[in-house]
mmCIF file of C-alpha atoms in Angstrom:
data_model
loop_
_atom_site.group_PDB
_atom_site.id
_atom_site.type_symbol
_atom_site.label_atom_id
_atom_site.label_comp_id
_atom_site.label_asym_id
_atom_site.label_seq_id
_atom_site.Cartn_x
_atom_site.Cartn_y
_atom_site.Cartn_z
ATOM 1 C CA MET A 22 115.364 84.755 124.686
ATOM 2 C CA SER A 23 113.185 83.608 127.570
ATOM 3 C CA THR A 24 110.132 81.496 126.954
ATOM 4 C CA ARG A 25 106.807 81.691 128.712
ATOM 5 C CA PRO A 26 105.251 78.556 130.050
ATOM 6 C CA SER A 27 102.224 77.349 128.163
ATOM 7 C CA PHE A 28 99.186 79.467 128.909
ATOM 8 C CA SER A 29 96.789 76.558 129.002
ATOM 9 C CA GLY A 30 99.112 73.850 130.245
ATOM 10 C CA GLU A 31 97.294 71.504 127.886
ATOM 11 C CA THR A 32 98.700 69.105 125.357
ATOM 12 C CA LEU A 33 97.335 69.321 121.845
ATOM 13 C CA THR A 34 95.588 66.117 120.907
ATOM 14 C CA GLY A 35 93.130 64.989 118.273
ATOM 15 C CA ASP A 36 92.113 67.634 115.752
ATOM 16 C CA MET A 37 94.205 70.330 117.457
ATOM 17 C CA ALA A 38 97.379 68.292 116.887
ATOM 18 C CA ARG A 39 96.591 67.557 113.244
ATOM 19 C CA GLY A 40 98.443 69.091 110.337
ATOM 20 C CA SER A 41 102.044 69.851 109.690
ATOM 21 C CA PHE A 42 102.523 72.525 112.325
ATOM 22 C CA PRO A 43 101.027 71.585 115.714
ATOM 23 C CA GLY A 44 103.691 73.742 117.373
ATOM 24 C CA ILE A 45 102.265 76.802 115.641
ATOM 25 C CA ARG A 46 98.767 75.890 116.841
ATOM 26 C CA ARG A 47 100.096 75.615 120.398
ATOM 27 C CA ALA A 48 101.958 78.911 120.129
ATOM 28 C CA MET A 49 98.792 80.595 118.821
ATOM 29 C CA LEU A 50 96.729 79.211 121.711
ATOM 30 C CA ASP A 51 99.328 80.472 124.159
ATOM 31 C CA PHE A 52 99.415 83.897 122.472
ATOM 32 C CA VAL A 53 95.622 84.241 122.443
ATOM 33 C CA GLY A 54 95.440 83.179 126.079
ATOM 34 C CA ALA A 55 98.034 85.710 127.177
ATOM 35 C CA TYR A 56 96.424 88.385 124.982
ATOM 36 C CA LEU A 57 93.026 87.815 126.603
ATOM 37 C CA VAL A 58 94.464 87.919 130.123
ATOM 38 C CA ASP A 59 96.176 91.207 129.252
ATOM 39 C CA PHE A 60 92.944 92.577 127.738
ATOM 40 C CA GLU A 61 90.905 91.532 130.791
ATOM 41 C CA THR A 62 93.451 93.111 133.159
ATOM 42 C CA SER A 63 93.245 96.407 131.244
ATOM 43 C CA ALA A 64 89.445 96.250 131.139
ATOM 44 C CA ARG A 65 89.219 95.674 134.900
ATOM 45 C CA ALA A 66 91.603 98.568 135.555
ATOM 46 C CA ALA A 67 89.193 100.747 133.535
ATOM 47 C CA GLY A 68 86.220 99.488 135.575
ATOM 48 C CA LEU A 69 84.864 97.311 132.773
ATOM 49 C CA THR A 70 84.381 93.635 132.170
ATOM 50 C CA LEU A 71 86.110 92.019 129.222
ATOM 51 C CA ALA A 72 82.763 91.810 127.385
ATOM 52 C CA GLN A 73 81.998 95.484 128.056
ATOM 53 C CA ALA A 74 85.443 96.440 126.756
ATOM 54 C CA ARG A 75 84.838 94.394 123.600
ATOM 55 C CA VAL A 76 81.456 96.074 123.006
ATOM 56 C CA LEU A 77 83.058 99.471 123.553
ATOM 57 C CA GLY A 78 85.877 98.666 121.123
ATOM 58 C CA LEU A 79 83.466 97.531 118.439
ATOM 59 C CA ALA A 80 81.243 100.597 118.958
ATOM 60 C CA ALA A 81 84.284 102.876 118.762
ATOM 61 C CA VAL A 82 85.268 101.417 115.394
ATOM 62 C CA GLU A 83 81.802 101.425 113.852
ATOM 63 C CA PRO A 84 78.290 102.047 115.206
ATOM 64 C CA SER A 85 76.448 98.731 115.065
ATOM 65 C CA SER A 86 73.012 97.355 115.770
ATOM 66 C CA MET A 87 72.497 95.011 118.699
ATOM 67 C CA LYS A 88 71.905 92.273 116.136
ATOM 68 C CA ASP A 89 75.267 92.928 114.472
ATOM 69 C CA LEU A 90 77.077 93.135 117.813
ATOM 70 C CA ALA A 91 75.479 89.873 118.922
ATOM 71 C CA ALA A 92 76.613 88.202 115.704
ATOM 72 C CA ARG A 93 80.196 89.279 116.468
ATOM 73 C CA PHE A 94 79.850 87.793 119.967
ATOM 74 C CA GLY A 95 78.054 84.678 118.751
ATOM 75 C CA CYS A 96 75.105 85.239 121.065
ATOM 76 C CA ASP A 97 71.549 86.517 121.174
ATOM 77 C CA PRO A 98 71.154 90.326 121.294
ATOM 78 C CA SER A 99 69.403 90.041 124.662
ATOM 79 C CA ASN A 100 72.693 88.787 126.135
ATOM 80 C CA LEU A 101 74.307 92.155 125.385
ATOM 81 C CA THR A 102 71.588 94.445 126.733
ATOM 82 C CA ALA A 103 73.006 94.727 130.265
ATOM 83 C CA LYS A 104 76.519 95.314 128.919
ATOM 84 C CA VAL A 105 75.321 98.083 126.604
ATOM 85 C CA ASP A 106 73.140 99.608 129.347
ATOM 86 C CA ARG A 107 76.178 99.743 131.672
ATOM 87 C CA LEU A 108 78.255 101.456 128.985
ATOM 88 C CA ILE A 109 75.430 103.953 128.407
ATOM 89 C CA ALA A 110 75.267 104.658 132.151
ATOM 90 C CA LEU A 111 79.016 105.342 132.103
ATOM 91 C CA GLY A 112 78.574 107.737 129.160
ATOM 92 C CA LEU A 113 80.772 105.601 126.892
ATOM 93 C CA VAL A 114 78.186 104.584 124.280
ATOM 94 C CA GLU A 115 74.784 105.770 123.161
ATOM 95 C CA ARG A 116 71.860 104.427 121.204
ATOM 96 C CA ARG A 117 71.148 106.429 118.076
ATOM 97 C CA PRO A 118 68.802 105.902 115.130
ATOM 98 C CA ASP A 119 70.188 104.122 112.089
ATOM 99 C CA PRO A 120 70.114 106.713 109.276
ATOM 100 C CA GLU A 121 69.211 103.943 106.812
ATOM 101 C CA ASP A 122 66.433 102.375 108.916
ATOM 102 C CA GLY A 123 64.837 104.487 111.628
ATOM 103 C CA ARG A 124 63.403 101.379 113.310
ATOM 104 C CA VAL A 125 66.919 100.204 114.156
ATOM 105 C CA LYS A 126 69.052 101.680 116.936
ATOM 106 C CA LEU A 127 72.810 101.724 116.576
ATOM 107 C CA ILE A 128 75.213 101.404 119.473
ATOM 108 C CA ALA A 129 77.858 104.080 118.965
ATOM 109 C CA ALA A 130 80.748 105.218 121.113
ATOM 110 C CA THR A 131 80.534 108.722 122.501
ATOM 111 C CA PRO A 132 83.647 110.920 122.332
ATOM 112 C CA ALA A 133 84.425 109.749 125.888
ATOM 113 C CA GLY A 134 83.943 106.157 124.742
ATOM 114 C CA VAL A 135 86.308 106.594 121.799
ATOM 115 C CA ALA A 136 88.916 108.021 124.191
ATOM 116 C CA ALA A 137 88.343 105.195 126.692
ATOM 117 C CA SER A 138 88.673 102.584 123.943
ATOM 118 C CA ALA A 139 91.940 104.134 122.767
ATOM 119 C CA ALA A 140 93.210 104.249 126.360
ATOM 120 C CA LEU A 141 92.391 100.544 126.742
ATOM 121 C CA CYS A 142 94.455 99.776 123.654
ATOM 122 C CA HIS A 143 97.387 101.779 124.987
ATOM 123 C CA SER A 144 97.197 100.277 128.485
ATOM 124 C CA ARG A 145 97.862 96.743 127.344
ATOM 125 C CA ASP A 146 101.054 96.249 129.382
ATOM 126 C CA TRP A 147 101.997 92.739 128.306
ATOM 127 C CA LEU A 148 101.478 93.369 124.608
ATOM 128 C CA ALA A 149 103.284 96.724 124.744
ATOM 129 C CA GLU A 150 106.274 95.121 126.466
ATOM 130 C CA VAL A 151 106.398 92.278 123.960
ATOM 131 C CA LEU A 152 106.124 94.568 120.932
ATOM 132 C CA ASP A 153 108.555 97.133 122.335
ATOM 133 C CA GLY A 154 111.123 94.367 122.803
ATOM 134 C CA LEU A 155 111.115 93.366 119.134
ATOM 135 C CA THR A 156 113.780 94.404 116.677
ATOM 136 C CA ALA A 157 112.610 95.947 113.402
ATOM 137 C CA GLU A 158 113.292 92.631 111.654
ATOM 138 C CA GLU A 159 111.334 90.646 114.258
ATOM 139 C CA ALA A 160 108.426 93.090 114.046
ATOM 140 C CA ALA A 161 108.350 92.717 110.256
ATOM 141 C CA LEU A 162 108.379 88.935 110.622
ATOM 142 C CA VAL A 163 105.487 88.992 113.107
ATOM 143 C CA GLN A 164 103.525 91.374 110.872
ATOM 144 C CA THR A 165 104.100 89.121 107.872
ATOM 145 C CA ALA A 166 103.013 86.042 109.833
ATOM 146 C CA PHE A 167 99.791 87.688 111.041
ATOM 147 C CA ASP A 168 99.068 89.011 107.553
ATOM 148 C CA LEU A 169 99.499 85.515 106.111
ATOM 149 C CA LEU A 170 97.239 83.934 108.712
ATOM 150 C CA VAL A 171 94.504 86.582 108.612
ATOM 151 C CA ASN A 172 94.445 86.981 104.834
ATOM 152 C CA ARG A 173 94.306 83.230 104.240
ATOM 153 C CA ALA A 174 91.538 82.873 106.797
ATOM 154 C CA ALA A 175 89.470 85.717 105.292
ATOM 155 C CA PRO A 176 86.260 84.626 103.561
ATOM 156 C CA ALA A 177 86.597 84.417 99.795
#
């Protein structure tokens, strides 16, 4: 089994090195770094920025208000306006009235946007290669590990 060099090249110190499993923290940082590079590469190939691809992905899963999207990004809604406007110009998302509150506009993926979002997911070369190279037992182990981490991190 070959190993990748550290994505960040950094050494975990202070709070990041705390706990019983600093090696897992490092591995997670390396995974997230490689995952984001892969995501950005796919987004660029589709003519989008990473942020635009994230907005599109969220809109494809569930129409959301600018306020809700901004909360997911950890920013002010005004920071997403240009990204949403670009996606609208490309015909990938649209603004539509919220059926529960007509004063609110939802950002929703168009059929072309849903297809583009799915294509982005399928074009993730690095992740596809990694997952395709796993045995059934390794895949089950990875799934179990992610389930443990995500479910324990979920708000109570």
